[in-house]
PDB file of C-alpha atoms in Angstrom:
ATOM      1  CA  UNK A   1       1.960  -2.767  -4.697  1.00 65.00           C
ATOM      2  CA  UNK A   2       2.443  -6.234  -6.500  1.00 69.00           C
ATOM      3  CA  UNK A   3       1.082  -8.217  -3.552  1.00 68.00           C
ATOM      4  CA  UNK A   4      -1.674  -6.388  -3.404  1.00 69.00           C
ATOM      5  CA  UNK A   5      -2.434  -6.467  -7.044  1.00 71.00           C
ATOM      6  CA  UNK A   6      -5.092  -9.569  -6.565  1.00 70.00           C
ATOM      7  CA  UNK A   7      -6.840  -8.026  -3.961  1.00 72.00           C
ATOM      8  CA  UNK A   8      -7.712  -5.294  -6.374  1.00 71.00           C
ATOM      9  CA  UNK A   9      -8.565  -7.230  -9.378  1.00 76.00           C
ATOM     10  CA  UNK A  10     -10.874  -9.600  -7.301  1.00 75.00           C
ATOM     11  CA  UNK A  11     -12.660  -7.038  -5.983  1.00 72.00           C
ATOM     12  CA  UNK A  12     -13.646  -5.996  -9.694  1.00 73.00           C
ATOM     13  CA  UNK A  13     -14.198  -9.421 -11.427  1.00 75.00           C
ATOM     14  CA  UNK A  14     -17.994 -10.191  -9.592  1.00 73.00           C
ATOM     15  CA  UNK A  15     -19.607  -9.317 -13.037  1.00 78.00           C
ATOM     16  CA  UNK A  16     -18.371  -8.001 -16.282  1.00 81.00           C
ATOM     17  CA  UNK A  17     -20.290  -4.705 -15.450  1.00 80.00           C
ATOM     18  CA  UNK A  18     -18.118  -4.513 -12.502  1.00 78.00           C
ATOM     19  CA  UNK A  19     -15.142  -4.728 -14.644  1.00 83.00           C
ATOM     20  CA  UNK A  20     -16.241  -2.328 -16.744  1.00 86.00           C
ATOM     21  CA  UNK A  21     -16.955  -0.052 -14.391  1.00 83.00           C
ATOM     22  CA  UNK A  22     -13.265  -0.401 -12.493  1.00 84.00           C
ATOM     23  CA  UNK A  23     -11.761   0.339 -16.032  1.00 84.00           C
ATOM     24  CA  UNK A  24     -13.937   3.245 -16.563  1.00 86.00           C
ATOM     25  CA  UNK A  25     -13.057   4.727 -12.917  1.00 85.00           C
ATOM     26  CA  UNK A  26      -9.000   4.017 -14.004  1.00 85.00           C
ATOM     27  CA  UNK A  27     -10.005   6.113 -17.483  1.00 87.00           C
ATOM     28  CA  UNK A  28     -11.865   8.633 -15.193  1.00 85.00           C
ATOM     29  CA  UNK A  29      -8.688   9.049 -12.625  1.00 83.00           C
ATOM     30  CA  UNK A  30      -6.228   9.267 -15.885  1.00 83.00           C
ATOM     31  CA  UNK A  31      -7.929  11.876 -17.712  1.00 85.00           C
ATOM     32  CA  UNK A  32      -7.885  14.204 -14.367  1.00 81.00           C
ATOM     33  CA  UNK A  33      -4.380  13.408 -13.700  1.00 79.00           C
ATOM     34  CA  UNK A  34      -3.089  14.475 -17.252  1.00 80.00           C
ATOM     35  CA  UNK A  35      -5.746  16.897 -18.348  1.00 82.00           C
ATOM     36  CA  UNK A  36      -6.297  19.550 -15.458  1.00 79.00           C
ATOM     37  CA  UNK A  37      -4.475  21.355 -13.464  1.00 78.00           C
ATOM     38  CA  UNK A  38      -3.728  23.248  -9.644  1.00 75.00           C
ATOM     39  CA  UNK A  39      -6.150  22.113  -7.019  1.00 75.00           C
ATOM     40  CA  UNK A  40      -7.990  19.633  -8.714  1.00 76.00           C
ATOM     41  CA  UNK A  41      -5.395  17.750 -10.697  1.00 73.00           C
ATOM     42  CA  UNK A  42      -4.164  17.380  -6.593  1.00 74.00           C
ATOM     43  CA  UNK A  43      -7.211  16.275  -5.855  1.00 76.00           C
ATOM     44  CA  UNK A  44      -7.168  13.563  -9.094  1.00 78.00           C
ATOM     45  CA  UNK A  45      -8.127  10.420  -6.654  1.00 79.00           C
ATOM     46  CA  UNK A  46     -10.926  11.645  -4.640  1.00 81.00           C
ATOM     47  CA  UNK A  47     -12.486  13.413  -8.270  1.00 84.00           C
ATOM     48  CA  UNK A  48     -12.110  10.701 -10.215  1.00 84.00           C
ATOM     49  CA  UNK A  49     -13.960   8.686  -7.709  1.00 84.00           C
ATOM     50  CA  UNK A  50     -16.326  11.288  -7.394  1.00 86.00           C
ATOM     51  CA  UNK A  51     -17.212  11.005 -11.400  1.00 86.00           C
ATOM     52  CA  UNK A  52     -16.712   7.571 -11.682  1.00 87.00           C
ATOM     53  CA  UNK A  53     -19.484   7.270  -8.479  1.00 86.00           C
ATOM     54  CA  UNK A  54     -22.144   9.108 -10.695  1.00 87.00           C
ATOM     55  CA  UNK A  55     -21.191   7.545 -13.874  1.00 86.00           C
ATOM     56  CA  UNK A  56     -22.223   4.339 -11.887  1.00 84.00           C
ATOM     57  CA  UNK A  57     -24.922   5.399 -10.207  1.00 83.00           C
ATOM     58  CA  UNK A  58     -26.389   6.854 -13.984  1.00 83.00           C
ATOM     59  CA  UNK A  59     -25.403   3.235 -15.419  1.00 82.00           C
ATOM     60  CA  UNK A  60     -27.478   1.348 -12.422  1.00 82.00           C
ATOM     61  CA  UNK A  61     -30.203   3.924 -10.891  1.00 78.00           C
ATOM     62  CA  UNK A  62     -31.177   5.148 -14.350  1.00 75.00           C
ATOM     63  CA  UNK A  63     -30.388   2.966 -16.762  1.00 77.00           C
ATOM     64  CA  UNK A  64     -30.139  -0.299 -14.979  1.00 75.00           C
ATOM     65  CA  UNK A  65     -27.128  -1.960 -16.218  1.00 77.00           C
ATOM     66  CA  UNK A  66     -26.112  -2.866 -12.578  1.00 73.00           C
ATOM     67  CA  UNK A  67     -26.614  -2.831  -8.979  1.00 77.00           C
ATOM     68  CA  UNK A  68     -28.305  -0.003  -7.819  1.00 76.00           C
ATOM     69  CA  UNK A  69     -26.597   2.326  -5.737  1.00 78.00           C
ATOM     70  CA  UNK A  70     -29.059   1.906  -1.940  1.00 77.00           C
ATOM     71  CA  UNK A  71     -28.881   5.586   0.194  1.00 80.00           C
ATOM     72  CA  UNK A  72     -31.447   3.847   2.542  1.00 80.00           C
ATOM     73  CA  UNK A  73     -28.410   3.706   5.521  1.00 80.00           C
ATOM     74  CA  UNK A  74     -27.396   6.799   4.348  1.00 78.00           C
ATOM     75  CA  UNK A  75     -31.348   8.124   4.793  1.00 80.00           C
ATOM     76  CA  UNK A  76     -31.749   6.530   8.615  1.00 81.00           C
ATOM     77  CA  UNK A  77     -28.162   7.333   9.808  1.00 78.00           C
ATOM     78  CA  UNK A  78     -27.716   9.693  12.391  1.00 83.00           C
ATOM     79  CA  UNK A  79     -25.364  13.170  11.671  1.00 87.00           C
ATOM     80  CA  UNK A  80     -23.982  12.546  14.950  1.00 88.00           C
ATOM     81  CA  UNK A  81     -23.207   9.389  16.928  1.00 81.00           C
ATOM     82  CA  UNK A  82     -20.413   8.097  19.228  1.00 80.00           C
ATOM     83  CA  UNK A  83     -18.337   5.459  17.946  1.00 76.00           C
ATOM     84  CA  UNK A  84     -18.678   1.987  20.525  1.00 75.00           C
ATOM     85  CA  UNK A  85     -15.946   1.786  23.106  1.00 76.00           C
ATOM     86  CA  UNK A  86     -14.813  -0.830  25.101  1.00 76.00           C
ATOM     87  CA  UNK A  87     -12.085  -1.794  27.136  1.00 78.00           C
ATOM     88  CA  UNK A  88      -9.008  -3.914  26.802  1.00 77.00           C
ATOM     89  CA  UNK A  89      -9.080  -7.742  27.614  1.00 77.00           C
ATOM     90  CA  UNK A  90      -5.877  -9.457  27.923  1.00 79.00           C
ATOM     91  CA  UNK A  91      -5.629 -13.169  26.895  1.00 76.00           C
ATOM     92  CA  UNK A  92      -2.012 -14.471  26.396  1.00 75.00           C
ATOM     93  CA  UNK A  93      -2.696 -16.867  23.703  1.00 71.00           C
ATOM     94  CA  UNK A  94      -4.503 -14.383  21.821  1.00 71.00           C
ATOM     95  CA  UNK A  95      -1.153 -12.073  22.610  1.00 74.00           C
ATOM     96  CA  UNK A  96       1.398 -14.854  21.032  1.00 70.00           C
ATOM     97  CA  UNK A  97      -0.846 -15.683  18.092  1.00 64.00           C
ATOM     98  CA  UNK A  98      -0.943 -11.869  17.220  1.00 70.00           C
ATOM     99  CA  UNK A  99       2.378 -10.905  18.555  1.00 70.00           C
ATOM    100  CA  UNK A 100       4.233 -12.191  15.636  1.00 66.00           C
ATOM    101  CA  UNK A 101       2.837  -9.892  13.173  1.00 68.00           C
ATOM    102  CA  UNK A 102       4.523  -7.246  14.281  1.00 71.00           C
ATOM    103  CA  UNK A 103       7.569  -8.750  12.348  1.00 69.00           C
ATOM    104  CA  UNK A 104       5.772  -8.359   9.544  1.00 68.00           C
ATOM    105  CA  UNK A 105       4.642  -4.612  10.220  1.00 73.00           C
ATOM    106  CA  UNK A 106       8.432  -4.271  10.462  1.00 75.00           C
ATOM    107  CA  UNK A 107       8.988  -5.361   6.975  1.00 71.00           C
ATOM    108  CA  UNK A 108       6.217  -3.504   5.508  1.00 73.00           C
ATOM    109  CA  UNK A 109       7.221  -0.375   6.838  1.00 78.00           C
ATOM    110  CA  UNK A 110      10.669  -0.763   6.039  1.00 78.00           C
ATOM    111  CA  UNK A 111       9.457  -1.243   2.361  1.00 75.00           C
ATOM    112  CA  UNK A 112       6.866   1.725   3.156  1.00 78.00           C
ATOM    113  CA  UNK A 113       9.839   4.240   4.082  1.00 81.00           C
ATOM    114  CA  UNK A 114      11.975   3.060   0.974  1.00 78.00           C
ATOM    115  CA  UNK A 115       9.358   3.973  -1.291  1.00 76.00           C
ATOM    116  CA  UNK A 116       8.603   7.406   0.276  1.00 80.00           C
ATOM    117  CA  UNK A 117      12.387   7.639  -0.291  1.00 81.00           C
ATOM    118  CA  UNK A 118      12.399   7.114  -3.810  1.00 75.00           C
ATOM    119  CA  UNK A 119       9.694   9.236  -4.529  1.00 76.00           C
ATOM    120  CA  UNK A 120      11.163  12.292  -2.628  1.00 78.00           C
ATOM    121  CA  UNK A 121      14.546  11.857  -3.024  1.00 77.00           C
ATOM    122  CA  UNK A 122      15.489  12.141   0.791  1.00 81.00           C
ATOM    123  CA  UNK A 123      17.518   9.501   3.166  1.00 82.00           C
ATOM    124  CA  UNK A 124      14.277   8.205   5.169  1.00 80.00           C
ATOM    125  CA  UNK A 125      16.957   6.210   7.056  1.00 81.00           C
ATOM    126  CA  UNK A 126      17.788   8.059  10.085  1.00 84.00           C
ATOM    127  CA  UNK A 127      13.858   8.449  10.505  1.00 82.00           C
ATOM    128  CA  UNK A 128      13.024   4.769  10.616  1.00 82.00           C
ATOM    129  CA  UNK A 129      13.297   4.086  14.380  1.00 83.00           C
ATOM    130  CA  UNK A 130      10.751   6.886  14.636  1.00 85.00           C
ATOM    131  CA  UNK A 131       8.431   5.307  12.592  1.00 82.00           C
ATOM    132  CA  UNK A 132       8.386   2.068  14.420  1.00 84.00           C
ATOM    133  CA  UNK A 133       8.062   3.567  17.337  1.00 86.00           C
ATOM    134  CA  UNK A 134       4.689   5.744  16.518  1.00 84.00           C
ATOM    135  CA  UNK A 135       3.796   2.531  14.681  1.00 82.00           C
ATOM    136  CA  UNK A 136       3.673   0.680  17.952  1.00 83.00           C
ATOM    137  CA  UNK A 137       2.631   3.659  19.830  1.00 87.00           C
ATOM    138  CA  UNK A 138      -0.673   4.291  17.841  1.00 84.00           C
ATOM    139  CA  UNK A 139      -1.437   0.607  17.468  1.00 82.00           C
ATOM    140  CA  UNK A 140      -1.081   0.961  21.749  1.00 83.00           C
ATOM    141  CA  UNK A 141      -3.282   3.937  21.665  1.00 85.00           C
ATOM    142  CA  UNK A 142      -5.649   2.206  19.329  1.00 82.00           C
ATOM    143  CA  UNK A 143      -6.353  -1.389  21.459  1.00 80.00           C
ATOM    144  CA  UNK A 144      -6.165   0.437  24.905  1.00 82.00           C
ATOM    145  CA  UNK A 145      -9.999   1.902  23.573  1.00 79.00           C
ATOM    146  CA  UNK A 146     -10.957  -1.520  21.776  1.00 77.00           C
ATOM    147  CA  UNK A 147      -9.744  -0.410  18.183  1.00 77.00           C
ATOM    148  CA  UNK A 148      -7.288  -2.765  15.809  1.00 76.00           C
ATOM    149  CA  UNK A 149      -4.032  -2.529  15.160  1.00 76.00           C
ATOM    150  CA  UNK A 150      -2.913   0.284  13.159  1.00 79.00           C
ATOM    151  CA  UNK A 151      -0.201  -0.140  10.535  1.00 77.00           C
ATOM    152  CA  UNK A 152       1.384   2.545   7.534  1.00 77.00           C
ATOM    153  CA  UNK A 153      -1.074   2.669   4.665  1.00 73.00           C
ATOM    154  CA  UNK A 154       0.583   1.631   1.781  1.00 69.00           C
ATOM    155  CA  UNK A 155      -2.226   3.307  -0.493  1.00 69.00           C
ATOM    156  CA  UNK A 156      -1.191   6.811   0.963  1.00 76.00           C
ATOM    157  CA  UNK A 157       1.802   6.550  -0.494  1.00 76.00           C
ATOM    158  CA  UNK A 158       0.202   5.739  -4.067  1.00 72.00           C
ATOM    159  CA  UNK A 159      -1.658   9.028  -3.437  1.00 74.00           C
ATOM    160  CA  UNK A 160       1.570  10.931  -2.704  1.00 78.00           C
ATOM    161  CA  UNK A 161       3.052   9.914  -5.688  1.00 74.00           C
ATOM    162  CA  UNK A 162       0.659  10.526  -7.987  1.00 72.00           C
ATOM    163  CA  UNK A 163      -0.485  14.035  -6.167  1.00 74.00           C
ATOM    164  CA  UNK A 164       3.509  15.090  -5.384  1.00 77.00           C
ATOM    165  CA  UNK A 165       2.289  16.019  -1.647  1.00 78.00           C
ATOM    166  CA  UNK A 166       4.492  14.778   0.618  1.00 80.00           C
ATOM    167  CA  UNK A 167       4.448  17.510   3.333  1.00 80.00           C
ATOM    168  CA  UNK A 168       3.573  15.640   7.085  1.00 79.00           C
ATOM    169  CA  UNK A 169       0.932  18.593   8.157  1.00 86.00           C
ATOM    170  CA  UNK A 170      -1.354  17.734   4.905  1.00 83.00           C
ATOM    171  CA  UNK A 171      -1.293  13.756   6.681  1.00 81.00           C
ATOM    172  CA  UNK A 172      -1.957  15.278  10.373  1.00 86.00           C
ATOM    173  CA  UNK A 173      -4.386  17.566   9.030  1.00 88.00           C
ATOM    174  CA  UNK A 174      -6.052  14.507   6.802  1.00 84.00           C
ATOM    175  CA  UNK A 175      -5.955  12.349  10.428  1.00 84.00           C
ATOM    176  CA  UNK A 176      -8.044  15.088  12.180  1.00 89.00           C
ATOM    177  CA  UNK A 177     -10.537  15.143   9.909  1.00 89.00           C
ATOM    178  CA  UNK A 178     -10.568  11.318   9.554  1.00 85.00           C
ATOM    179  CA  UNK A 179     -10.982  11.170  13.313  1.00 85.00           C
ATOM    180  CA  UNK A 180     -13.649  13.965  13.452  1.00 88.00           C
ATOM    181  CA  UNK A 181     -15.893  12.417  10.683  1.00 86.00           C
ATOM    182  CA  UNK A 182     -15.551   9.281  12.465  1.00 83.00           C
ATOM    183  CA  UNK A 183     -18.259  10.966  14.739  1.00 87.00           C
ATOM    184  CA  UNK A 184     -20.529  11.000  11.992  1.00 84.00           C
ATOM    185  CA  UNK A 185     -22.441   7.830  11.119  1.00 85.00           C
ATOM    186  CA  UNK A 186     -24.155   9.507   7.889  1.00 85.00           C
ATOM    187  CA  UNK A 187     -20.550  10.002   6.741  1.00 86.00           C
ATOM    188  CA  UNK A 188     -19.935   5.905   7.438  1.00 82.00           C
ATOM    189  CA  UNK A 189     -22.975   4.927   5.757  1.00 83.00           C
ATOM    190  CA  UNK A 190     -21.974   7.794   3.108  1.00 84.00           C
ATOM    191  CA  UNK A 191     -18.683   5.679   2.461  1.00 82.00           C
ATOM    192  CA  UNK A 192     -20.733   2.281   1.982  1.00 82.00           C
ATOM    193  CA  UNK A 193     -22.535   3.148  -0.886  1.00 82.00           C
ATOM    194  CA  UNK A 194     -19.138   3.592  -2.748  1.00 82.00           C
ATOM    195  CA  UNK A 195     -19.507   0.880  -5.578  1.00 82.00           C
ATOM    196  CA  UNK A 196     -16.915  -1.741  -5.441  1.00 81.00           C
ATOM    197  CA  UNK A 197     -15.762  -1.652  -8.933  1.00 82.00           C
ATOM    198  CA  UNK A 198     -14.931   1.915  -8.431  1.00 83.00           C
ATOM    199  CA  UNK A 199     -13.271   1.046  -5.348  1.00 83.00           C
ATOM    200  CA  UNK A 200     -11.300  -1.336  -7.104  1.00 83.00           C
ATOM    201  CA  UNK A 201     -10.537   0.291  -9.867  1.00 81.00           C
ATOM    202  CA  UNK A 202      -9.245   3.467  -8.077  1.00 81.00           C
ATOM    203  CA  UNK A 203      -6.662   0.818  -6.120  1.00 82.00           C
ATOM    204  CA  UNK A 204      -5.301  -0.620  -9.168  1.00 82.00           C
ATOM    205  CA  UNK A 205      -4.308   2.766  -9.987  1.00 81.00           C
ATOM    206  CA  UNK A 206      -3.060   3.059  -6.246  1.00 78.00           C
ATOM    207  CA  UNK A 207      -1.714   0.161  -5.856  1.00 78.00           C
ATOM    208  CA  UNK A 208       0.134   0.293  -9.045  1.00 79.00           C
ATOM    209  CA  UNK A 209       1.990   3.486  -8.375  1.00 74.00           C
ATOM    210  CA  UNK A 210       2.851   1.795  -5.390  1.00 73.00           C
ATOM    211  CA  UNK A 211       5.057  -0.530  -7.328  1.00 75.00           C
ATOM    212  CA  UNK A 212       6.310   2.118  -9.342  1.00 74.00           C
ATOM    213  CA  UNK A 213       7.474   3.697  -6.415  1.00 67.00           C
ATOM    214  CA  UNK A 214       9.508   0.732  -5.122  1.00 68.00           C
ATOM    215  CA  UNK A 215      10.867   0.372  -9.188  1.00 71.00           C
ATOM    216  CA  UNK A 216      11.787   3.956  -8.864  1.00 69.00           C
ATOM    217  CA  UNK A 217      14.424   3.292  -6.366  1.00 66.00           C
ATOM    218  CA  UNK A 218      15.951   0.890  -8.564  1.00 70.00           C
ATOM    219  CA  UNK A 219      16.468   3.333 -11.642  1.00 69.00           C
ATOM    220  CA  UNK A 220      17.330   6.374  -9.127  1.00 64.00           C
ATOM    221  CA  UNK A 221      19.886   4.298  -7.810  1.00 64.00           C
ATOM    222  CA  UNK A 222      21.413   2.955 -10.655  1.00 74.00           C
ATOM    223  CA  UNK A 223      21.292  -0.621 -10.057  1.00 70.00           C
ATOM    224  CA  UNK A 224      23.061  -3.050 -12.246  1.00 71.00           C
ATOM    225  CA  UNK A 225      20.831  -5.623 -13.355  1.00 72.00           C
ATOM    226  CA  UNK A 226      23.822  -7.153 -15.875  1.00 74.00           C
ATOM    227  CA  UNK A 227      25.348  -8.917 -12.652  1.00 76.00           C
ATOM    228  CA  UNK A 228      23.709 -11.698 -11.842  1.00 76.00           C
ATOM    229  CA  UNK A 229      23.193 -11.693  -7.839  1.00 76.00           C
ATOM    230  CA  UNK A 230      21.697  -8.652  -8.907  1.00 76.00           C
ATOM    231  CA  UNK A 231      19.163  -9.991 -11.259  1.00 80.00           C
ATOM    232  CA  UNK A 232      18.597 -12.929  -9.287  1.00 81.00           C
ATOM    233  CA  UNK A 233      17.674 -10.694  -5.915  1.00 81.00           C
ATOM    234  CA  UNK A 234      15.137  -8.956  -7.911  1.00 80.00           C
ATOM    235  CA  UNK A 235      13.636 -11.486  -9.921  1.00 83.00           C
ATOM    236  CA  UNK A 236      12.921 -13.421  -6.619  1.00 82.00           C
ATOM    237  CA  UNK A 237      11.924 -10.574  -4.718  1.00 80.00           C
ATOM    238  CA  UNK A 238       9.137  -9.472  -7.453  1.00 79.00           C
ATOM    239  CA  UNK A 239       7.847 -12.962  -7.639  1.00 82.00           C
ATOM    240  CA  UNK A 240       7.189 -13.634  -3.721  1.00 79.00           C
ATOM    241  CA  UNK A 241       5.549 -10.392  -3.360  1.00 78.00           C
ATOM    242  CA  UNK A 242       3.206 -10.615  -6.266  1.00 76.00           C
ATOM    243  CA  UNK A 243       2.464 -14.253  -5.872  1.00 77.00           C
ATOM    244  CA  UNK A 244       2.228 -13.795  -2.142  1.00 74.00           C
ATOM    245  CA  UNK A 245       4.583 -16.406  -0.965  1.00 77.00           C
ATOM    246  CA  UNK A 246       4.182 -17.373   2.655  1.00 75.00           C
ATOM    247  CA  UNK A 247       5.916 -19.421   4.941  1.00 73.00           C
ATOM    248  CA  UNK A 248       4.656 -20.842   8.018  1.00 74.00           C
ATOM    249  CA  UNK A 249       6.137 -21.846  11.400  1.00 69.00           C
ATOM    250  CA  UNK A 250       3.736 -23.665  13.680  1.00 66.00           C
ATOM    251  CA  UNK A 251       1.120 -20.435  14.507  1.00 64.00           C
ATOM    252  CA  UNK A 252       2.756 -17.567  12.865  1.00 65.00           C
ATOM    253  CA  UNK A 253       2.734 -17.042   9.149  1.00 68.00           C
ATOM    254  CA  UNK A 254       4.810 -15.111   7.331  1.00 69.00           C
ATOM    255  CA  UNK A 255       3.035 -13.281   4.328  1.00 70.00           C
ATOM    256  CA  UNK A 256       3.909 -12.063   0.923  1.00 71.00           C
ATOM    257  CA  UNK A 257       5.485  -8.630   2.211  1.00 72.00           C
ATOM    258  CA  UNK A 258       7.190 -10.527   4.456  1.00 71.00           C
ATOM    259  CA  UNK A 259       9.092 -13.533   2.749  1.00 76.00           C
ATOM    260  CA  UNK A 260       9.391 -10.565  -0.241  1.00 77.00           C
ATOM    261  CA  UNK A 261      11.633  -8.031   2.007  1.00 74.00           C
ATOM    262  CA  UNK A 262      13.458 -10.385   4.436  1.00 77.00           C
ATOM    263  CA  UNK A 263      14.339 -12.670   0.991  1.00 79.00           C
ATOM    264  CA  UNK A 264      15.597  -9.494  -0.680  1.00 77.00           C
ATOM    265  CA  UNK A 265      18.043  -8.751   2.499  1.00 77.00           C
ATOM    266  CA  UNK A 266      19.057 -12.245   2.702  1.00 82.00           C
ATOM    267  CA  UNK A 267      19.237 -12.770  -0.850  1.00 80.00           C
ATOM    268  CA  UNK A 268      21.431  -9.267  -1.021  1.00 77.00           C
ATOM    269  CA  UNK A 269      23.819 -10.451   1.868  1.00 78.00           C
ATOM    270  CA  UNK A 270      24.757 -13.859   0.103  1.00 80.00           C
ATOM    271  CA  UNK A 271      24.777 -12.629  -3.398  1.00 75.00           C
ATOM    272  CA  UNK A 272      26.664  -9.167  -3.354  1.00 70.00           C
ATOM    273  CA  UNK A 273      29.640 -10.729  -2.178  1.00 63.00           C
ATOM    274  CA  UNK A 274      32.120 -10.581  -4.963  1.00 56.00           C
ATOM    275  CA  UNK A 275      35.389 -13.355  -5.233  1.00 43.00           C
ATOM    276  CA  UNK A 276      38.359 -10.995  -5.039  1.00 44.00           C
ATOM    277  CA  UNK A 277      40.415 -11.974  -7.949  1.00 46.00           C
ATOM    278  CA  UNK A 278      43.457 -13.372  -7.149  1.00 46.00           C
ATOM    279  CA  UNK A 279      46.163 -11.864  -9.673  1.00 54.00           C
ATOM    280  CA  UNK A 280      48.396 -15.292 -11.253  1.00 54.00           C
ATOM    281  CA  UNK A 281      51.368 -15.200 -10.109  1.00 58.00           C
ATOM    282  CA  UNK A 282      54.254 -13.509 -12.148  1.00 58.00           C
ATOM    283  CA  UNK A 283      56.706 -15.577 -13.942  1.00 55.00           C
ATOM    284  CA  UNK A 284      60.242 -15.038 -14.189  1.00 54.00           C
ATOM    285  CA  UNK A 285      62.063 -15.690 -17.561  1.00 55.00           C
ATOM    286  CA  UNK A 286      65.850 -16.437 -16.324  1.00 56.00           C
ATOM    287  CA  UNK A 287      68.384 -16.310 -19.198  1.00 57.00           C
ATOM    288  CA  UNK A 288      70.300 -19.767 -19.790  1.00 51.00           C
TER     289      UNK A 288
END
C-alpha cells in the first residue's frame, strides 16, 4: 500500500482542481462507509465513485471549473465487439528480460496472502503454493491468446477490507462479469471517461487500507517493537517499500515490493537471533 502511495498522489496533483476533486471523492467514499448501511455501505467504493463522478462532471460540464467530462467514445462505441486476438511469439531475449519478474510476483503475493491473513484471521499458509500456481497458470492462459501477464490485485484486497467480503465465489462471480463486459466496447469507453482525480482519490483510500492491512498483522500478532531487531526490521522494511527502493543486477531490477519483502526475511533471519546468556559461573566460598 506504501509503495504505491506516489502513484496515487501523482495521479491527482495535474491541477489543484484535480486535487480537490480526489479529496472530495475520499470525503464522498467516507461518508458512505460510516453513514449507511446493508447493501450499499458494501457497495461504499463503486458509490462513492459513482457520486464523486457526477459531482465532477456538475463542477466541469456545468459549471466549468475543470475538464469536461467527453462521452463522444462512449457515443460511437459499439455494444458489442470482440476483443483483438493474436497469437504467441516466442523470442528468448524477450523471455530472460521478463522472466525475472516473476521473483517479484512471488514477493508480492506472498505480501498479498499475509494481508488477506490479517484481515480474516485465517492461516493463508498452507494455501500459498496454490496461489502461485494459478498465478502462473492464468498469466499462461493469458499470453497463450496475446494478453499480459496477470498478477494478484493488491487493490482487491483494499476493497475486502473495507467491504468485510472475503468469500472466493463473490471474486469468481466479479471475474465473469469482468470477462463478459470485456465484450462490450461501450462499457471500455464507459470506463475512460472516469476522471482521474476521482480515480486517484478512490486509490488513496484503497491503497491506504492496503497498508493498514499489512499493520494489522503486526498488532494481531503482538509484535514487540521494544527489541530492537524488531524495530530495526520494520523501520527498514516501511522505508524501502514506500520510497520504492530498487536494486539492479545487469537486466533485472528488483522493485520496491521486492527489496521491501525479501529485506524483511533477511533482515528477520539475522536479527531474531538472540545470544543465549551464558549463566557466570558459581563461586565456591571454602572455609579457611
Amino acid at each position: 500500500g506504501l509503495n504505491l502511495a506516489p502513484i496515487a498522489v501523482k495521479s491527482v496533483s495535474a491541477s489543484a482542481f484535480d486535487s480537490w476533486m480526489a479529496v472530495m471523492t475520499v470525503l464522498c467514499i467516507g461518508l458512505v462507509a460510516v453513514f449507511t448501511r446493508g447493501m450499499i455501505q458494501r457497495l461504499l467504493i463503486l458509490v462513492g465513485l459513482i457520486v464523486a463522478c457526477l459531482l465532477y462532471g456538475v463542477m466541469t460540464n456545468v459549471l466549468g471549473l475543470g475538464k469536461a467530462v467527453d462521452f463522444t467514445l462512449v457515443s460511437h462505441a459499439a455494444w458489442f465487439g470482440l476483443p483483438h486476438f493474436s497469437t504467441p511469439a516466442f523470442n528468448g531475449q524477450a523471455m530472460m528480460l521478463i522472466a525475472p519478474v516473476a521473483v517479484i510476483l512471488v514477493a508480492e503475493n506472498l505480501g498479498h496472502l499475509k494481508a488477506v491473513a490479517g484481515m480474516t484471521g485465517r492461516n493463508m499458509d498452507p494455501y500459498m503454493g496454490r496461489a502461485f500456481v494459478g498465478d502462473g497458470l492464468a498469466t499462461m492462459l493469458s499470453g497463450s491468446v496475446g494478453g499480459s501477464g496477470v498478477t494478484t490485485y493488491a487493490e482487491n484486497i483494499g476493497v475486502m477490507a473495507v467491504t468485510k467480503v472475503y468469500s472466493t465465489l463473490v471474486f469468481v462471480a466479479a471475474a465473469v462479469i469482468a470477462m463478459l463486459l470485456g465484450f462490450s466496447p461501450k462499457f471500455g469507453a464507459l470506463i475512460h471517461t472516469i476522471p482521474a482525480a476521482v480515480i486517484g482519490g478512490a486509490s488513496i483510500v484503497v491503497f491506504g487500507l492496503i497498508a493498514v492491512a499489512g499493520a494489522r498483522i503486526w498488532v494481531q500478532n503482538r509484535v514487540d517493537l521494544s527489541q530492537n531487531g524488531n524495530l530495526i526490521m520494520v523501520a527498514v522494511t516501511l522505508v524501502l517499500g514506500a520510497g520504492d527502493f530498487a536494486l539492479t543486477l545487469g537486466g533485472f531490477t528488483l522493485g520496491g515490493i521486492g527489496t521491501a519483502t525479501f529485506g524483511a526475511i533477511l533482515l528477520n533471519a539475522l536479527l531474531s537471533r538472540k545470544l543465549v546468556d551464558v549463566p557466570p559461573p558459581e563461586v565456591v566460598h571454602q572455609e579457611p
